[in-house]
């Protein structure tokens, strides 16, 4: 799955600005500090499947259940002999297995025959399921999952010639564990197969889980559809099943519904649409699936239109959506890239796509951005439909990456499924990493994996993972609440960052070979992290000589366990010639657990990592090739060649490692001088990395506050997008800390000074809208830099930027023609709303009503949060929860974005507390949404008073909200602490002013704060 938010920091709503004159406060686009969680999606596919039963199917099911003894195998099949004593008395060992949170493993499913009748007129469904189960260990109980289902009959028969019915003594629901329990009259016998038949019915709910309904408008009519969302634990809401990922089985589904609808599932329909019967209904049977986990099963009943294409290998790809969206061609882009991606992944993984078809279904409402059901992946419309005329490059990039993510899951997820939820990062980390690799395949000039990955994944997750409320990426999962919790940014982004680090240490060739071995060994089955490490170690062993010569003979499992089982990450401190007691070519390297809010150290001192530190030495105009040093101890000494007093050291070359690097102050000074004199000597990735490391080291108290400010003063020399992007992320965070302080102008003046030269040089984009695919062809890096500079300039109060934005809005209103370039519409709308009068707010509100393009609708809504009029902001907050116009998933963004506006912060914070019961009821079950909301509303609180209010709120009502509340508390405490300890030094440095920006002579850099 892909979690919804994954928003780029530049989106309109992140910033608001309302500066009329220099004393006003701006609200800027804010980067996600430590915020959103995302979920991913899964897909499944299979070609012919047969009955491959992976040997390891049940390996790793941790909580082995003792069910029934071996001592007594019961009577001959079909007889009904009670197994022990009278009635239900059972041995202590097999007593009440349904009280455990995991299913017993005495019985496992092999195949499901599932028939579902869908009543769209009254939103109910009824069904019967026949499950072939194998008994692994004699038992009198069959325990499976069922939730919210009305079960009307159950039956068990032995599956062998002459095998008859087995009397069911009783059956009952055990709601605490969402289980359905059958108590049999006699034991099932090991190594035999049985058939379990259950009939049931339920409602098609108006909530985004299980089998749910939604609707859309067309030609003044409301039309309905019903689709599934089973991940992670909601298949049990649609049919009784063994709803744990390791219980893979095959599925034969048939759907019955009125003939005015069509239906879809993972596999193709076996026959052309059957003619409607006299009652107007029709039945569709779908081909048998390969072995797969229950949460990847999917179906849909709708009246959508479609477009289709096919790959050279004969896989049919269809995109299905509202008829008007299909007619306008809004689905064509996703269809086109999906076709290319299937061949890319087949080539990369050397494993064929496993199913005969892949459907992409665009639905109006969905709890996640998308879900990778095998052969029937489901996307929320905003993440798959593209109107090239009005969409910005960033919208297109986001959409592209969601598609790339889901298609990757067809292998990492559907074909090879994590054994249990504790290793969900095994699929989500890969899918997130491949968003960048796969997008590079589609658009090589975007350079995503080498550049954008850093700001959007690495820098983002290190914010979150630097908190003491973080957790290891592999975390114990016991019950259903834990399962929802694992879908967070740590699983997605840290997973991706660790995979990227491993790929770089191993080298691409060996890494790909390892992936190929892993997929082939576990296809149609499950795997745990150790299975991956084993395959990676094996390919390295095969190449051990070559690897050793490169210092890369590593035990992958031993190295990676440190990174996956410990939370957080290290800060590696590199010092030249420590204390002057060694010759100049010696360096000392130490590692410690990095933590915010600890003021320079004192993380968990027992944590230690095996760190692949790459180091290079530079001097004025050149830099050496990199050296790989493995750091195993807390402190080590190493020898570097080519070092003298004038050379600087640079660690973590191209930021491939998941850690921060700190230096002695003299080395920082040399690096800063280098950036001012000739930034090109240091790679783009490392320039961005230096900015992010310096800013966060200072924020956490490891460095004086002046170091990042002095470093960022080189920005007028910076011509590349990525370092600017890293800098603006850092600046927006500072902005949110400072935007209500008396000396704020010192800070905004500093930012405007850095931005001015490059902003005027780049100018504004031409107002021609993009032609077909125009965004694709564009010089992405240039456009993104231009956009970043405009956003910074307008946000921090550049007058010329304001005039330009106001002129665009005025032209739109007077001509009723929107000539604003799509790429900067969010910036212009927000600036206009914040600077202009109430009529503009009403104008944007009206456009929001009337717009049909999903991307446009979203930025119009977010622009409304930029007003500095408290009345309008309150009106918007109330509308967000009551108006049919605001989709449920968008209401959260409205509240968060009002909170990012300094004028709205108190309003959003109060609204959030007042409406907590409503919000918690609405989003509580989708934990990541709740978490996004909590973090978004609280992360910029920074006064003692606000901290007290948060404490009070948590005490009175917020304790059930999962890990988001403790994290919010830690972040706000950190904000308050920063103000207490560092704000004065920060402003002192700004008052003194940065050293000259242009090519300052050596020695001119003052770092002390
Ligand atoms: Zn995913």
GROMACS .gro file of N, CA, C and O and ligand atoms in nm, residues 1-3 38-43 296 370-372 402 405-406 409 412 424 427-432 435 487 492, ligand 1:
model
  113
    1UNK      N    1   0.084  -0.117   0.000
    1UNK     CA    2   0.000   0.000   0.000
    1UNK      C    3   0.089   0.123   0.000
    1UNK      O    4   0.202   0.116   0.037
    2UNK      N    5   0.029   0.230  -0.039
    2UNK     CA    6   0.106   0.351  -0.028
    2UNK      C    7   0.027   0.446   0.059
    2UNK      O    8  -0.090   0.467   0.039
    3UNK      N    9   0.096   0.499   0.158
    3UNK     CA   10   0.029   0.587   0.250
    3UNK      C   11  -0.006   0.715   0.178
    3UNK      O   12   0.064   0.758   0.090
   38UNK      N   13   0.277   0.667   0.594
   38UNK     CA   14   0.209   0.629   0.473
   38UNK      C   15   0.196   0.480   0.472
   38UNK      O   16   0.269   0.409   0.534
   39UNK      N   17   0.104   0.437   0.397
   39UNK     CA   18   0.091   0.294   0.380
   39UNK      C   19   0.116   0.264   0.236
   39UNK      O   20   0.115   0.349   0.153
   40UNK      N   21   0.137   0.146   0.207
   40UNK     CA   22   0.167   0.113   0.071
   40UNK      C   23   0.055   0.036   0.013
   40UNK      O   24  -0.051   0.032   0.065
   41UNK      N   25   0.082  -0.023  -0.093
   41UNK     CA   26  -0.019  -0.108  -0.151
   41UNK      C   27   0.045  -0.237  -0.191
   41UNK      O   28   0.161  -0.247  -0.205
   42UNK      N   29  -0.034  -0.327  -0.223
   42UNK     CA   30   0.013  -0.455  -0.265
   42UNK      C   31  -0.051  -0.492  -0.395
   42UNK      O   32  -0.159  -0.451  -0.422
   43UNK      N   33   0.011  -0.572  -0.471
   43UNK     CA   34  -0.055  -0.628  -0.586
   43UNK      C   35  -0.026  -0.776  -0.589
   43UNK      O   36   0.069  -0.822  -0.534
  296UNK      N   37  -0.452  -0.991  -0.021
  296UNK     CA   38  -0.433  -0.948  -0.159
  296UNK      C   39  -0.551  -0.983  -0.249
  296UNK      O   40  -0.553  -0.947  -0.367
  370UNK      N   41  -0.308   0.404  -0.261
  370UNK     CA   42  -0.336   0.291  -0.349
  370UNK      C   43  -0.307   0.161  -0.276
  370UNK      O   44  -0.244   0.160  -0.171
  371UNK      N   45  -0.355   0.051  -0.335
  371UNK     CA   46  -0.337  -0.081  -0.276
  371UNK      C   47  -0.307  -0.180  -0.387
  371UNK      O   48  -0.379  -0.188  -0.485
  372UNK      N   49  -0.199  -0.254  -0.365
  372UNK     CA   50  -0.143  -0.335  -0.472
  372UNK      C   51  -0.206  -0.473  -0.487
  372UNK      O   52  -0.135  -0.570  -0.511
  402UNK      N   53   0.348   0.677  -0.721
  402UNK     CA   54   0.249   0.585  -0.664
  402UNK      C   55   0.232   0.464  -0.757
  402UNK      O   56   0.229   0.349  -0.712
  405UNK      N   57   0.535   0.241  -0.737
  405UNK     CA   58   0.531   0.171  -0.607
  405UNK      C   59   0.441   0.047  -0.616
  405UNK      O   60   0.481  -0.064  -0.580
  406UNK      N   61   0.321   0.068  -0.666
  406UNK     CA   62   0.224  -0.043  -0.670
  406UNK      C   63   0.269  -0.154  -0.763
  406UNK      O   64   0.250  -0.272  -0.734
  409UNK      N   65   0.517  -0.378  -0.606
  409UNK     CA   66   0.456  -0.473  -0.512
  409UNK      C   67   0.409  -0.601  -0.579
  409UNK      O   68   0.388  -0.702  -0.511
  412UNK      N   69   0.733  -0.767  -0.488
  412UNK     CA   70   0.762  -0.758  -0.344
  412UNK      C   71   0.633  -0.730  -0.269
  412UNK      O   72   0.593  -0.616  -0.248
  424UNK      N   73   0.693  -0.589   0.770
  424UNK     CA   74   0.619  -0.528   0.660
  424UNK      C   75   0.711  -0.439   0.575
  424UNK      O   76   0.689  -0.417   0.458
  427UNK      N   77   0.831  -0.546   0.227
  427UNK     CA   78   0.765  -0.510   0.103
  427UNK      C   79   0.756  -0.358   0.085
  427UNK      O   80   0.776  -0.307  -0.023
  428UNK      N   81   0.729  -0.285   0.194
  428UNK     CA   82   0.710  -0.141   0.178
  428UNK      C   83   0.842  -0.066   0.156
  428UNK      O   84   0.847   0.031   0.083
  429UNK      N   85   0.947  -0.114   0.221
  429UNK     CA   86   1.077  -0.052   0.198
  429UNK      C   87   1.122  -0.070   0.054
  429UNK      O   88   1.171   0.023  -0.011
  430UNK      N   89   1.103  -0.190   0.001
  430UNK     CA   90   1.140  -0.215  -0.138
  430UNK      C   91   1.056  -0.131  -0.234
  430UNK      O   92   1.107  -0.070  -0.327
  431UNK      N   93   0.924  -0.131  -0.211
  431UNK     CA   94   0.836  -0.056  -0.302
  431UNK      C   95   0.871   0.093  -0.298
  431UNK      O   96   0.869   0.161  -0.401
  432UNK      N   97   0.906   0.142  -0.181
  432UNK     CA   98   0.939   0.284  -0.169
  432UNK      C   99   1.074   0.313  -0.236
  432UNK      O  100   1.090   0.412  -0.307
  435UNK      N  101   1.032   0.320  -0.602
  435UNK     CA  102   0.967   0.439  -0.657
  435UNK      C  103   1.071   0.526  -0.727
  435UNK      O  104   1.045   0.588  -0.830
  487UNK      N  105   0.247   0.022   0.974
  487UNK     CA  106   0.249   0.095   0.848
  487UNK      C  107   0.282   0.242   0.875
  487UNK      O  108   0.195   0.327   0.878
  492UNK      N  109   0.842   0.244   0.574
  492UNK     CA  110   0.855   0.282   0.433
  492UNK      C  111   0.989   0.348   0.405
  492UNK      O  112   1.064   0.305   0.319
 1010LIG    ZN1  113   0.318  -0.027  -0.052
   0.00000   0.00000   0.00000
